[in-house]
Coordinates of C-alpha atoms in Angstrom, one line a residue:
M1215 CA 0.0 0.0 0.0
G1216 CA 2.9 2.4 0.7
D1217 CA 4.1 4.4 3.6
L1218 CA 1.2 6.3 5.3
S1219 CA 3.0 9.7 5.3
D1220 CA 4.0 9.3 1.7
I1221 CA 0.4 8.4 0.8
R1222 CA -0.9 11.6 2.5
V1223 CA 1.6 13.7 0.5
F1224 CA 0.6 12.0 -2.8
L1225 CA -3.1 12.7 -2.1
A1226 CA -2.3 16.4 -1.4
V1227 CA -0.5 16.6 -4.7
A1228 CA -3.3 14.8 -6.5
Q1229 CA -5.9 17.2 -5.0
Q1230 CA -3.8 20.4 -5.6
R1231 CA -2.4 19.3 -9.0
S1232 CA 0.8 21.0 -7.9
F1233 CA 3.8 20.0 -5.8
T1234 CA 4.3 23.6 -4.6
A1235 CA 0.6 24.0 -3.6
A1236 CA 0.7 20.6 -1.8
A1237 CA 3.9 21.6 0.0
R1238 CA 2.2 24.8 1.2
Q1239 CA -0.8 22.9 2.4
L1240 CA 1.3 20.4 4.3
S1241 CA 3.8 23.0 5.6
M1242 CA 6.6 21.1 3.8
T1243 CA 9.2 22.0 1.3
A1244 CA 8.6 21.2 -2.4
P1245 CA 11.7 18.9 -2.6
T1246 CA 10.4 17.0 0.4
V1247 CA 7.0 16.5 -1.3
T1248 CA 8.8 15.4 -4.5
R1249 CA 10.9 12.8 -2.6
A1250 CA 7.8 11.4 -0.8
V1251 CA 5.9 10.9 -4.1
S1252 CA 8.9 9.3 -5.7
A1253 CA 9.4 7.0 -2.7
L1254 CA 5.7 5.9 -3.0
E1255 CA 6.0 5.3 -6.7
Q1256 CA 9.1 3.3 -6.2
S1257 CA 7.5 1.2 -3.4
L1258 CA 4.5 0.5 -5.6
G1259 CA 6.5 0.0 -8.8
V1260 CA 4.1 2.2 -10.8
Q1261 CA 4.1 5.8 -11.9
L1262 CA 1.3 7.8 -10.2
L1263 CA 1.9 11.3 -11.5
L1264 CA 2.8 12.8 -14.9
R1265 CA 5.1 15.8 -14.3
T1266 CA 5.7 18.7 -16.8
T1267 CA 7.1 22.1 -16.3
R1268 CA 3.6 23.5 -16.3
Q1269 CA 1.3 21.0 -14.6
V1270 CA 0.9 17.8 -12.7
S1271 CA -1.7 15.2 -13.6
L1272 CA -2.6 11.7 -12.5
T1273 CA -1.8 8.7 -14.6
S1274 CA -4.6 6.1 -15.0
A1275 CA -2.9 4.1 -12.2
G1276 CA -2.6 7.2 -10.1
A1277 CA -6.3 8.0 -10.5
V1278 CA -7.3 4.5 -9.4
Y1279 CA -4.9 4.5 -6.5
A1280 CA -6.0 7.9 -5.2
A1281 CA -9.7 6.9 -5.5
R1282 CA -9.1 3.7 -3.5
V1283 CA -6.8 5.0 -0.8
E1284 CA -8.3 8.4 0.0
P1285 CA -11.4 6.9 1.7
L1286 CA -9.2 4.5 3.6
I1287 CA -7.0 7.4 4.9
R1288 CA -10.1 9.4 5.9
Q1289 CA -11.5 6.3 7.7
F1290 CA -8.1 5.7 9.5
D1291 CA -8.0 9.4 10.6
Q1292 CA -11.6 9.1 11.8
V1293 CA -10.9 6.0 13.9
R1294 CA -7.8 7.7 15.4
D1295 CA -9.7 10.9 16.2
D1296 CA -12.7 9.0 17.7
L1297 CA -10.4 7.1 20.1
R1298 CA -8.8 10.4 21.2
E1299 CA -12.2 12.0 21.6
E1300 CA -13.4 9.1 23.7
Q1301 CA -10.7 10.0 26.1
G1302 CA -12.1 13.5 26.4
D1303 CA -9.5 15.0 24.0
L1304 CA -10.7 16.8 20.9
A1305 CA -8.0 16.4 18.2
G1306 CA -7.6 16.3 14.4
L1307 CA -8.1 18.5 11.5
I1308 CA -11.3 20.5 10.5
R1309 CA -11.4 21.6 6.9
I1310 CA -13.7 24.6 6.5
N1311 CA -14.9 26.4 3.4
A1312 CA -16.7 29.8 3.5
P1313 CA -17.5 32.8 1.3
L1314 CA -14.8 35.5 1.4
S1315 CA -16.8 38.3 3.1
L1316 CA -18.4 36.1 5.7
G1317 CA -15.2 34.1 6.4
Q1318 CA -13.0 37.2 6.8
Q1319 CA -15.5 38.8 9.2
L1320 CA -16.3 35.8 11.4
L1321 CA -13.8 33.0 11.2
P1322 CA -10.6 34.6 12.7
D1323 CA -12.3 35.2 16.1
I1324 CA -14.3 32.0 16.0
V1325 CA -11.3 29.8 15.1
S1326 CA -9.0 31.5 17.6
G1327 CA -11.6 31.1 20.4
F1328 CA -12.3 27.5 19.6
R1329 CA -8.6 26.6 19.5
A1330 CA -8.0 28.3 22.8
E1331 CA -10.4 25.7 24.3
H1332 CA -9.2 22.8 22.1
P1333 CA -5.5 23.4 21.1
Q1334 CA -5.1 19.8 19.7
V1335 CA -7.6 20.6 16.9
S1336 CA -6.1 22.1 13.8
V1337 CA -8.1 24.1 11.2
S1338 CA -7.7 24.5 7.5
L1339 CA -9.6 27.5 6.1
T1340 CA -10.5 28.0 2.4
L1341 CA -12.3 31.2 1.5
T1342 CA -13.9 31.5 -2.0
D1343 CA -17.0 32.8 -3.6
R1344 CA -16.9 29.9 -6.0
F1345 CA -19.5 27.2 -5.3
I1346 CA -17.6 24.0 -4.2
D1347 CA -18.5 20.4 -3.8
I1348 CA -17.6 19.7 -0.2
V1349 CA -17.3 15.9 -0.8
S1350 CA -15.0 15.9 -3.8
E1351 CA -12.9 18.8 -2.4
H1352 CA -12.7 17.2 1.1
F1353 CA -14.2 19.7 3.4
D1354 CA -15.7 18.9 6.8
I1355 CA -17.9 22.1 7.0
A1356 CA -19.1 24.6 4.4
L1357 CA -20.7 27.9 5.4
R1358 CA -23.4 29.1 3.1
V1359 CA -25.7 32.2 3.0
S1360 CA -28.7 31.2 1.0
E1361 CA -32.4 30.5 1.1
A1362 CA -33.5 27.9 3.7
P1363 CA -32.1 24.6 2.7
R1364 CA -34.5 21.9 1.5
D1365 CA -32.1 19.3 0.1
R1366 CA -32.6 16.0 1.9
S1367 CA -29.5 14.5 0.3
T1368 CA -27.1 16.6 2.4
I1369 CA -26.5 17.2 6.1
W1370 CA -27.1 20.8 7.1
R1371 CA -27.7 22.9 10.2
K1372 CA -29.5 26.2 10.0
V1373 CA -27.7 28.7 12.3
C1374 CA -29.4 32.1 12.0
R1375 CA -31.3 34.4 9.7
V1376 CA -29.2 36.9 7.6
R1377 CA -30.8 40.3 7.1
R1378 CA -30.5 41.9 3.7
I1379 CA -31.1 45.6 2.8
L1380 CA -31.2 47.7 -0.3
V1381 CA -28.6 50.3 -0.3
A1382 CA -27.2 53.2 -2.4
S1383 CA -24.6 56.0 -1.8
P1384 CA -25.7 59.5 -0.8
G1385 CA -24.0 60.8 -4.0
Y1386 CA -26.0 58.4 -6.3
L1387 CA -29.3 59.3 -4.6
A1388 CA -28.5 63.0 -4.9
I1389 CA -28.1 62.6 -8.7
F1390 CA -30.8 60.0 -9.5
G1391 CA -33.2 60.5 -6.7
T1392 CA -34.4 58.1 -4.0
P1393 CA -36.9 55.4 -4.9
G1394 CA -40.2 55.8 -3.1
T1395 CA -41.8 52.5 -4.2
P1396 CA -40.5 49.2 -5.7
D1397 CA -41.8 50.4 -9.2
D1398 CA -39.3 53.3 -9.1
L1399 CA -36.4 50.8 -9.2
S1400 CA -36.9 50.3 -12.9
R1401 CA -35.4 53.7 -13.5
H1402 CA -32.3 52.9 -11.5
A1403 CA -29.1 51.0 -12.1
C1404 CA -28.1 48.1 -9.9
I1405 CA -25.0 46.0 -9.1
A1406 CA -25.9 42.3 -9.1
Y1407 CA -24.5 38.9 -8.1
E1408 CA -26.0 37.2 -11.2
E1409 CA -23.7 37.6 -14.2
E1410 CA -26.1 36.1 -16.8
A1411 CA -29.2 38.3 -16.3
I1412 CA -29.5 41.7 -18.1
S1413 CA -31.4 43.1 -15.1
E1414 CA -31.7 42.3 -11.4
T1415 CA -35.1 41.3 -10.1
W1416 CA -35.9 41.8 -6.4
E1417 CA -38.9 40.4 -4.6
L1418 CA -39.9 42.8 -1.9
T1419 CA -42.7 42.5 0.7
N1420 CA -44.5 45.1 2.8
N1421 CA -47.4 44.3 5.1
G1422 CA -48.2 41.1 3.2
R1423 CA -48.0 42.8 -0.2
T1424 CA -45.3 41.3 -2.5
R1425 CA -43.9 43.1 -5.5
K1426 CA -41.3 42.0 -8.0
A1427 CA -39.2 45.0 -9.0
S1428 CA -36.4 45.1 -11.7
A1429 CA -33.6 47.5 -12.0
G1430 CA -31.3 47.7 -15.0
K1431 CA -28.0 46.0 -14.3
V1432 CA -24.8 47.9 -15.0
L1433 CA -22.3 45.8 -13.1
A1434 CA -22.0 42.3 -11.8
A1435 CA -19.6 40.7 -9.3
N1436 CA -19.3 37.5 -7.4
N1437 CA -18.2 39.1 -4.1
G1438 CA -20.3 41.1 -1.7
E1439 CA -17.5 43.4 -0.4
L1440 CA -16.6 44.4 -4.0
I1441 CA -20.3 45.1 -4.7
A1442 CA -20.5 47.2 -1.6
K1443 CA -17.5 49.3 -2.6
L1444 CA -19.0 49.8 -6.1
V1445 CA -22.2 51.0 -4.5
E1446 CA -20.2 53.4 -2.3
D1447 CA -18.6 54.7 -5.5
G1448 CA -22.1 55.7 -6.8
Q1449 CA -22.4 53.0 -9.4
G1450 CA -25.9 52.0 -8.5
L1451 CA -28.1 50.2 -5.9
A1452 CA -27.5 46.7 -4.5
L1453 CA -29.3 44.3 -2.2
L1454 CA -26.6 43.1 0.3
P1455 CA -26.4 41.4 3.7
H1456 CA -26.3 43.8 6.7
F1457 CA -23.1 42.3 7.9
I1458 CA -21.3 43.5 4.8
V1459 CA -22.8 47.1 4.7
G1460 CA -23.3 47.8 8.4
D1461 CA -20.1 49.8 8.9
A1462 CA -20.7 51.8 5.8
L1463 CA -24.3 52.6 6.9
A1464 CA -22.9 53.7 10.4
R1465 CA -20.4 56.1 8.9
G1466 CA -22.9 57.5 6.3
A1467 CA -21.2 56.1 3.2
L1468 CA -24.3 54.2 2.3
K1469 CA -28.0 54.8 2.9
Q1470 CA -30.8 52.3 3.1
V1471 CA -33.5 52.5 0.4
L1472 CA -37.1 51.3 0.6
A1473 CA -36.6 50.4 4.3
D1474 CA -40.3 49.4 4.6
W1475 CA -39.9 46.7 2.0
E1476 CA -38.3 43.4 3.0
P1477 CA -36.6 40.9 0.7
P1478 CA -36.9 37.1 1.2
E1479 CA -34.9 36.0 4.2
L1480 CA -31.7 34.2 3.8
W1481 CA -30.1 31.8 6.3
L1482 CA -26.6 31.2 7.4
T1483 CA -26.3 27.4 7.2
L1484 CA -23.6 24.9 7.9
Y1485 CA -23.3 22.0 5.4
Y1486 CA -21.5 18.7 6.0
P1487 CA -20.5 15.7 3.9
P1488 CA -22.8 12.7 4.4
Y1489 CA -21.2 11.4 7.5
E1490 CA -22.7 8.4 9.2
K1491 CA -21.8 10.2 12.4
L1492 CA -20.6 13.7 12.7
P1493 CA -17.0 13.7 14.1
M1494 CA -17.0 15.1 17.6
R1495 CA -14.6 17.9 16.8
V1496 CA -16.8 19.0 13.9
A1497 CA -19.9 18.9 16.1
R1498 CA -18.2 20.9 18.9
F1499 CA -16.9 23.5 16.4
S1500 CA -20.5 23.8 15.0
D1501 CA -21.8 24.4 18.5
F1502 CA -19.1 27.0 19.2
F1503 CA -19.8 28.7 15.8
E1504 CA -23.5 28.9 16.5
R1505 CA -23.1 30.4 20.0
Y1506 CA -20.7 33.0 18.6
V1507 CA -23.0 34.1 15.8
T1508 CA -26.2 34.1 17.8
Q1509 CA -24.9 35.5 21.1
T1510 CA -21.5 37.3 20.6
R1511 CA -21.9 38.8 17.2
P1512 CA -25.4 38.4 15.7
L1513 CA -25.7 38.9 12.0

């Protein structure tokens, strides 16, 4: 099967498709990673990776080997961590994925606080606004801000509601006017998350009345902080979570528009791979995360 440490190194290279990126992930030097993979290939008597100056790819044998041993390594790690946790010791690695804005605002304090209580637990954080498959990309927890989950094929935990508000800059409103009703939005520009649509449609509710209002889209981005900055620069209106625009509202750089009209609620949700049993360290981190978000720093 190969040396366990060499197998871990190979799996990191297979996942990252890069010796340098794998070395960074494992806190090793690139030459050490190269030697480990070479030692594994020599012990197995088969080439696992194709190396060029530009990229690294799996051979057919390497793809089969990675697919077979990766679940075994995860199972081995789970057994080890379960034994430690049965002794009252939380230990092991938690791999967390989160959107950029949310992760940057919440995770430093949460991870630091959790590790102060459980120093034997290590954490790997990956922040991206790209939608990821937590199973194929080997994450233990993924944070999502979205509509209430309904997918029965995944494991998830609703944490709290996320308030969204419609905002614009004072300068933009001075030039183009302040919308008084949702129908007025059709005369305004917006900055949207959706790249495909030619306009942004917002569903807004007031005292049981629901209206769908569209604004012409002038810009699109996949990151809330960037959208908020463009709104501050007077490029248009945007519907954004309060945790992104709260500071700008407080200092007067942004103003809320149509405050009496509410968009559909979003939820901060934790998603997990389809574990038979949630690892104790993941469950405890989830509890800690929820306490922080609902008690220490509500969204």
